[in-house]
């Protein structure tokens, strides 16, 4: 039954994907497609396979397998050496969104995010096939968390700069059903209300998430070969779990511009994770970093509140970071200054472990053992340092002592010495530099700059903040086919 379900899910989602060029075109689903869904989502195993299909779709190269991590996203952020037009990211790094190749990449990001959202919404139609209980709560809670997360990702990339354009600016569509009907581009305030509604319901449903007992990577199944084996109970850290959803809520408040509420939400989560070590979401220790095993946690996966698994990720990462690598850190005179000067130091674990000054190895595995290691194949989506940064930023002006305390707590776990508070401007610069050091290759920095409407630091110099740079253009097909506005 499990194999049949997986085949049905793959076929079903593939059919939907074919019509997914824009938000209205991909909603054109035939009655025959519903037959597959009726069979696929008739029991818990079907929903487990369906959720696996969504998580898998998020690992593709158009999303978190490359573009929204180290490739497109970090080419925009200025981490890599990109000096001539022969580099595949040349036009991206110059923010030439009109260039045809760049347009195609942007269109694919939009389409793939909404495709994943649609896959989630299809499953909502069949939730009544699950009887009440913990399993149904877990499934619905995960689906709500995923729907909100993916919409917030669309907003981060294609939505307005709230700091400049305000809460009443035009945002992006929010889809809550699998209906064919295109949805309007919402006002930003309304968009956030819908996302918050999804997240708050998800938090209620996930109140008894087994991650609290079995931990981030634990398996709640008593017998791995049992016919009643549930994938919902295994490796909750790589699912839309309760801590991930609460972190999404903090991220929403930050995107909305409510930094104080974001900081409060993040700080509560930080403190709860500290008080419950069995959850095993914690900052790396010196022992973790200096471990000599081949599958050591080089990507700091134990800090992930939300991640997805891409098996054999080493293979797909090789073209970017292997022998013929296309992504090389802009180290000399740029990242070198960031990591070793000012508030940085050559003792930084990230500088050393990821070989930022040489052949960047953060996303490569040295042997078969590490290549098969689940933690080496996690794609980070939300991590503990992001919660620290939310709290730090929220308190820069109102409680700088707390910001310094949390910065030093994080810096100590990265092999850096403590800082002291001199003035607010200096503290802000140290904070931004710490964010830049932390997220190389993670697709985080560009949208961080966007949210703050801050200059982009690049090897060639600072790029002034601009709405034309920070807002990716909505695909032309969407403007053509979505007549709801």
Coordinates of N, CA and C in Angstrom, one line a residue, residues 64-221:
X64 N 14.9 25.2 -2.7 CA 15.9 25.1 -1.6 C 17.1 24.1 -2.0
X65 N 17.0 23.5 -3.1 CA 18.1 22.6 -3.5 C 19.2 23.4 -4.1
X66 N 18.9 24.7 -4.5 CA 20.0 25.5 -5.1 C 19.6 27.0 -5.1
X67 N 18.5 27.3 -5.9 CA 18.3 28.7 -6.2 C 18.0 29.6 -4.9
X68 N 17.2 29.1 -4.0 CA 16.8 29.9 -2.8 C 17.8 29.6 -1.7
X69 N 18.9 29.0 -2.0 CA 19.9 28.8 -1.0 C 21.2 29.5 -1.5
X70 N 22.2 28.8 -2.0 CA 23.4 29.3 -2.3 C 23.5 29.9 -3.7
X71 N 22.6 29.6 -4.6 CA 22.8 30.0 -6.0 C 22.2 31.4 -6.3
X72 N 21.0 31.4 -6.7 CA 20.4 32.7 -7.1 C 20.3 33.7 -5.9
X73 N 19.9 33.2 -4.7 CA 19.7 34.0 -3.6 C 21.0 34.7 -3.1
X74 N 22.1 33.9 -3.0 CA 23.3 34.4 -2.5 C 24.2 35.1 -3.5
X75 N 23.8 34.9 -4.8 CA 24.4 35.7 -5.9 C 23.9 37.1 -5.7
X76 N 22.6 37.3 -5.3 CA 22.1 38.6 -5.1 C 22.7 39.3 -3.8
X77 N 23.1 38.4 -2.9 CA 23.6 38.9 -1.6 C 25.0 39.3 -1.6
X78 N 25.8 38.9 -2.6 CA 27.1 39.4 -2.8 C 28.2 38.5 -2.2
X79 N 28.0 37.3 -1.9 CA 29.0 36.4 -1.3 C 30.0 35.9 -2.3
X80 N 29.7 35.8 -3.6 CA 30.6 35.0 -4.5 C 31.4 35.9 -5.4
X81 N 32.4 35.3 -6.0 CA 33.2 36.0 -7.0 C 32.5 35.9 -8.3
X82 N 32.0 37.0 -8.8 CA 31.3 37.0 -10.1 C 31.7 38.2 -10.9
X83 N 32.7 38.0 -11.8 CA 33.3 39.1 -12.4 C 33.0 39.3 -13.9
X84 N 32.5 38.3 -14.6 CA 32.3 38.5 -16.0 C 31.0 37.8 -16.5
X85 N 30.6 38.1 -17.7 CA 29.3 37.6 -18.2 C 29.2 36.1 -18.4
X86 N 30.4 35.4 -18.4 CA 30.4 34.0 -18.6 C 29.9 33.2 -17.4
X87 N 29.9 33.9 -16.3 CA 29.4 33.3 -15.0 C 27.8 33.3 -15.1
X88 N 27.2 32.1 -14.8 CA 25.8 32.0 -14.9 C 25.0 32.9 -14.0
X89 N 25.7 33.5 -13.0 CA 25.0 34.4 -12.1 C 25.4 35.9 -12.3
X90 N 26.0 36.1 -13.5 CA 26.5 37.5 -13.7 C 25.3 38.5 -13.7
X91 N 24.3 38.2 -14.5 CA 23.2 39.2 -14.6 C 22.3 39.2 -13.3
X92 N 22.3 38.1 -12.6 CA 21.6 38.1 -11.3 C 22.4 39.0 -10.3
X93 N 23.7 38.9 -10.3 CA 24.5 39.7 -9.3 C 24.4 41.2 -9.7
X94 N 24.1 41.5 -10.9 CA 23.9 42.9 -11.3 C 22.5 43.3 -11.3
X95 N 21.6 42.5 -10.8 CA 20.2 42.8 -10.6 C 19.5 43.2 -11.9
X96 N 19.9 42.5 -13.0 CA 19.3 42.7 -14.3 C 18.2 41.7 -14.4
X97 N 17.0 42.0 -13.8 CA 15.9 41.1 -13.8 C 15.2 41.1 -15.2
X98 N 15.6 41.9 -16.1 CA 14.9 41.9 -17.4 C 15.6 40.9 -18.4
X99 N 16.9 40.5 -18.0 CA 17.6 39.5 -18.8 C 16.8 38.2 -18.9
X100 N 16.7 37.6 -20.1 CA 15.8 36.5 -20.2 C 16.1 35.3 -19.3
X101 N 17.3 35.0 -19.2 CA 17.7 33.9 -18.3 C 17.3 34.1 -16.9
X102 N 17.5 35.4 -16.4 CA 17.2 35.7 -15.0 C 15.6 35.7 -14.9
X103 N 14.9 36.2 -15.9 CA 13.5 36.2 -15.9 C 13.0 34.7 -15.7
X104 N 13.5 33.8 -16.5 CA 13.1 32.4 -16.4 C 13.3 31.8 -15.0
X105 N 14.5 32.2 -14.4 CA 14.7 31.7 -13.1 C 13.8 32.2 -12.0
X106 N 13.5 33.5 -12.1 CA 12.5 34.1 -11.2 C 11.1 33.5 -11.4
X107 N 10.7 33.3 -12.7 CA 9.4 32.7 -12.9 C 9.3 31.3 -12.3
X108 N 10.4 30.6 -12.4 CA 10.4 29.2 -11.9 C 10.3 29.2 -10.3
X109 N 10.9 30.2 -9.7 CA 10.8 30.3 -8.2 C 9.4 30.5 -7.9
X110 N 8.7 31.5 -8.5 CA 7.3 31.8 -8.2 C 6.5 30.6 -8.4
X111 N 6.6 29.9 -9.6 CA 5.8 28.8 -10.0 C 6.0 27.6 -9.0
X112 N 7.2 27.4 -8.6 CA 7.5 26.2 -7.8 C 7.0 26.4 -6.3
X113 N 7.1 27.7 -5.9 CA 6.5 27.9 -4.5 C 5.0 27.8 -4.5
X114 N 4.3 28.3 -5.5 CA 2.9 28.2 -5.6 C 2.5 26.7 -5.9
X115 N 3.3 26.0 -6.6 CA 3.0 24.6 -6.9 C 3.0 23.8 -5.5
X116 N 4.0 24.1 -4.7 CA 4.0 23.4 -3.4 C 2.8 23.8 -2.5
X117 N 2.4 25.1 -2.6 CA 1.2 25.5 -1.9 C 0.0 24.8 -2.3
X118 N -0.1 24.6 -3.7 CA -1.3 23.9 -4.2 C -1.3 22.4 -3.8
X119 N -0.1 21.8 -3.7 CA 0.0 20.4 -3.2 C -0.6 20.3 -1.8
X120 N -0.2 21.3 -1.0 CA -0.7 21.4 0.4 C -2.2 21.5 0.4
X121 N -2.7 22.4 -0.4 CA -4.2 22.7 -0.4 C -5.0 21.5 -0.9
X122 N -4.5 20.7 -1.8 CA -5.2 19.5 -2.3 C -5.5 18.6 -1.1
X123 N -4.5 18.5 -0.2 CA -4.7 17.5 0.9 C -5.7 18.0 1.9
X124 N -5.9 19.3 2.0 CA -6.9 19.8 2.9 C -8.3 19.3 2.5
X125 N -8.5 19.1 1.2 CA -9.8 18.7 0.7 C -10.2 17.3 1.2
X126 N -9.2 16.5 1.6 CA -9.4 15.1 2.0 C -9.2 14.8 3.5
X127 N -9.0 15.8 4.3 CA -8.7 15.6 5.7 C -9.8 14.9 6.4
X128 N -11.0 15.0 5.9 CA -12.1 14.3 6.6 C -12.0 12.8 6.5
X129 N -11.1 12.3 5.6 CA -10.9 10.9 5.5 C -10.1 10.4 6.7
X130 N -9.5 11.3 7.5 CA -8.8 10.9 8.7 C -9.8 11.1 9.9
X131 N -9.9 10.1 10.7 CA -10.7 10.2 11.9 C -10.0 11.1 12.9
X132 N -10.7 11.6 13.9 CA -10.2 12.5 14.8 C -9.1 11.8 15.6
X133 N -8.2 12.6 16.2 CA -7.1 12.1 17.0 C -5.8 12.8 16.8
X134 N -4.7 12.3 17.4 CA -3.4 12.9 17.3 C -2.9 13.0 15.9
X135 N -3.1 11.9 15.2 CA -2.5 11.9 13.8 C -3.2 12.9 12.9
X136 N -4.5 13.1 13.0 CA -5.1 14.1 12.2 C -4.7 15.5 12.6
X137 N -4.5 15.7 13.9 CA -4.0 17.0 14.4 C -2.6 17.3 13.8
X138 N -1.7 16.3 13.9 CA -0.4 16.4 13.3 C -0.4 16.8 11.9
X139 N -1.2 16.0 11.1 CA -1.3 16.3 9.6 C -1.8 17.7 9.3
X140 N -2.9 18.0 9.9 CA -3.5 19.4 9.7 C -2.5 20.5 10.2
X141 N -1.9 20.3 11.3 CA -1.0 21.2 11.8 C 0.2 21.4 10.9
X142 N 0.8 20.3 10.4 CA 1.9 20.4 9.5 C 1.5 21.1 8.2
X143 N 0.3 20.8 7.7 CA -0.2 21.4 6.4 C -0.4 22.9 6.6
X144 N -1.0 23.3 7.7 CA -1.1 24.8 8.0 C 0.2 25.5 8.1
X145 N 1.2 24.9 8.8 CA 2.5 25.4 8.9 C 3.2 25.6 7.6
X146 N 3.1 24.5 6.8 CA 3.7 24.6 5.4 C 3.1 25.6 4.6
X147 N 1.7 25.7 4.6 CA 1.1 26.7 3.8 C 1.5 28.1 4.1
X148 N 1.6 28.4 5.4 CA 2.0 29.7 5.9 C 3.5 30.0 5.5
X149 N 4.3 29.0 5.8 CA 5.7 29.2 5.5 C 6.0 29.5 4.0
X150 N 5.3 28.7 3.1 CA 5.6 28.9 1.7 C 5.0 30.3 1.2
X151 N 3.9 30.7 1.7 CA 3.4 32.0 1.4 C 4.3 33.1 1.9
X152 N 4.8 33.0 3.1 CA 5.8 34.0 3.6 C 7.0 34.0 2.7
X153 N 7.4 32.9 2.2 CA 8.6 32.9 1.3 C 8.3 33.6 0.0
X154 N 7.1 33.4 -0.6 CA 6.7 34.2 -1.7 C 6.7 35.7 -1.4
X155 N 6.2 36.1 -0.2 CA 6.2 37.5 0.2 C 7.6 38.0 0.4
X156 N 8.5 37.3 1.0 CA 9.9 37.7 1.2 C 10.5 38.1 -0.1
X157 N 10.3 37.4 -1.2 CA 11.0 37.6 -2.5 C 10.2 38.5 -3.4
X158 N 8.9 38.4 -3.4 CA 8.1 39.2 -4.4 C 7.3 40.3 -3.8
X159 N 7.1 40.3 -2.5 CA 6.3 41.3 -1.8 C 7.0 42.6 -1.6
X160 N 6.3 43.5 -1.0 CA 6.8 44.9 -0.8 C 7.9 45.0 0.2
X161 N 8.6 46.1 0.3 CA 9.4 46.4 1.4 C 8.6 47.1 2.4
X162 N 8.2 46.4 3.4 CA 7.2 47.0 4.4 C 7.7 48.3 5.1
X163 N 9.0 48.3 5.3 CA 9.7 49.4 6.0 C 9.5 50.7 5.2
X164 N 9.4 50.6 3.9 CA 9.3 51.7 3.0 C 7.9 51.9 2.5
X165 N 7.2 50.8 2.1 CA 5.9 50.9 1.4 C 4.7 50.8 2.4
X166 N 5.0 50.3 3.6 CA 3.9 50.3 4.6 C 3.1 49.0 4.5
X167 N 2.2 48.9 5.5 CA 1.4 47.7 5.7 C 0.2 47.7 4.8
X168 N -0.1 48.8 4.1 CA -1.2 48.8 3.2 C -0.8 48.7 1.7
X169 N 0.5 48.3 1.5 CA 1.0 48.1 0.2 C 0.5 46.8 -0.4
X170 N 0.6 46.6 -1.7 CA 0.2 45.4 -2.4 C 1.1 44.3 -2.1
X171 N 0.6 43.1 -1.7 CA 1.4 42.0 -1.4 C 1.3 41.0 -2.5
X172 N 1.0 39.7 -2.2 CA 0.9 38.6 -3.1 C -0.4 37.8 -2.8
X173 N -0.8 36.9 -3.7 CA -2.0 36.1 -3.4 C -1.7 35.1 -2.3
X174 N -2.8 34.8 -1.5 CA -2.7 33.8 -0.5 C -3.8 32.8 -0.8
X175 N -3.4 31.6 -1.1 CA -4.3 30.5 -1.5 C -4.7 29.6 -0.3
X176 N -5.9 29.5 0.0 CA -6.4 28.7 1.1 C -7.2 27.5 0.7
X177 N -7.4 27.4 -0.6 CA -8.2 26.2 -1.2 C -7.5 25.7 -2.4
X178 N -7.9 24.6 -2.9 CA -7.4 24.1 -4.2 C -8.3 24.5 -5.4
X179 N -9.1 25.4 -5.2 CA -10.0 25.9 -6.2 C -9.3 26.4 -7.4
X180 N -9.9 26.3 -8.6 CA -9.4 26.9 -9.8 C -9.3 28.4 -9.8
X181 N -10.1 29.0 -9.0 CA -10.3 30.5 -9.1 C -9.0 31.2 -8.6
X182 N -8.5 32.0 -9.5 CA -7.3 32.8 -9.1 C -7.6 33.8 -7.9
X183 N -6.7 33.9 -7.0 CA -6.9 34.8 -5.9 C -6.2 36.2 -6.1
X184 N -6.8 37.2 -5.5 CA -6.2 38.5 -5.7 C -4.9 38.8 -5.0
X185 N -4.2 39.7 -5.4 CA -3.0 40.2 -4.7 C -3.6 41.0 -3.5
X186 N -3.3 40.5 -2.3 CA -3.8 41.1 -1.1 C -3.1 42.3 -0.6
X187 N -3.7 43.1 0.1 CA -3.1 44.2 0.9 C -2.2 43.5 1.9
X188 N -1.0 44.0 2.2 CA 0.0 43.4 3.1 C -0.6 43.1 4.4
X189 N -1.4 44.0 5.0 CA -2.0 43.7 6.3 C -2.9 42.5 6.3
X190 N -3.7 42.4 5.2 CA -4.6 41.2 5.1 C -3.8 39.9 4.8
X191 N -2.8 40.0 4.0 CA -1.9 38.9 3.8 C -1.4 38.3 5.1
X192 N -0.8 39.2 6.0 CA -0.3 38.8 7.3 C -1.4 38.2 8.2
X193 N -2.6 38.8 8.1 CA -3.7 38.3 8.9 C -4.0 36.8 8.6
X194 N -4.0 36.5 7.3 CA -4.2 35.1 6.8 C -3.1 34.2 7.2
X195 N -1.9 34.6 7.1 CA -0.8 33.8 7.5 C -0.8 33.5 9.0
X196 N -1.0 34.6 9.7 CA -1.1 34.4 11.2 C -2.2 33.5 11.6
X197 N -3.3 33.6 11.0 CA -4.4 32.7 11.3 C -4.0 31.2 11.1
X198 N -3.4 30.9 10.0 CA -2.9 29.6 9.7 C -1.9 29.1 10.8
X199 N -1.0 30.0 11.1 CA 0.1 29.6 12.1 C -0.5 29.4 13.5
X200 N -1.4 30.3 13.9 CA -2.0 30.1 15.3 C -2.8 28.8 15.4
X201 N -3.5 28.5 14.3 CA -4.3 27.2 14.4 C -3.3 26.1 14.4
X202 N -2.2 26.2 13.6 CA -1.2 25.1 13.6 C -0.6 24.9 14.9
X203 N -0.3 26.0 15.6 CA 0.3 25.9 17.0 C -0.7 25.2 17.9
X204 N -1.9 25.5 17.8 CA -2.9 24.8 18.7 C -3.0 23.3 18.4
X205 N -3.0 22.9 17.1 CA -3.1 21.5 16.7 C -1.8 20.7 17.0
X206 N -0.7 21.4 17.0 CA 0.6 20.7 17.3 C 1.0 20.8 18.8
X207 N 0.1 21.1 19.6 CA 0.4 21.3 21.0 C 1.0 20.0 21.6
X208 N 0.6 18.9 21.1 CA 1.2 17.6 21.6 C 2.1 17.0 20.6
X209 N 2.9 17.8 19.9 CA 3.9 17.3 18.9 C 4.9 16.4 19.6
X210 N 5.1 15.2 19.1 CA 6.0 14.3 19.8 C 7.4 14.7 19.8
X211 N 7.8 15.8 19.1 CA 9.2 16.3 19.1 C 9.6 16.7 20.5
X212 N 8.6 17.1 21.3 CA 8.9 17.5 22.7 C 9.4 16.3 23.6
X213 N 9.0 15.1 23.2 CA 9.5 13.9 23.9 C 10.6 13.2 23.2
X214 N 10.5 13.0 21.9 CA 11.5 12.2 21.2 C 12.7 13.0 20.7
X215 N 12.5 14.4 20.7 CA 13.6 15.2 20.2 C 13.6 15.4 18.8
X216 N 14.5 16.3 18.3 CA 14.6 16.7 16.9 C 14.8 15.6 15.9
X217 N 15.6 14.6 16.3 CA 15.9 13.6 15.3 C 15.5 12.2 15.8
X218 N 14.7 12.2 16.8 CA 14.2 10.9 17.4 C 13.2 10.2 16.6
X219 N 12.9 8.9 16.9 CA 11.9 8.1 16.2 C 10.9 7.6 17.2
X220 N 9.7 8.1 17.1 CA 8.7 7.7 18.0 C 8.0 6.4 17.8
X221 N 8.5 5.7 16.7 CA 7.9 4.3 16.5 C 8.7 3.3 17.3

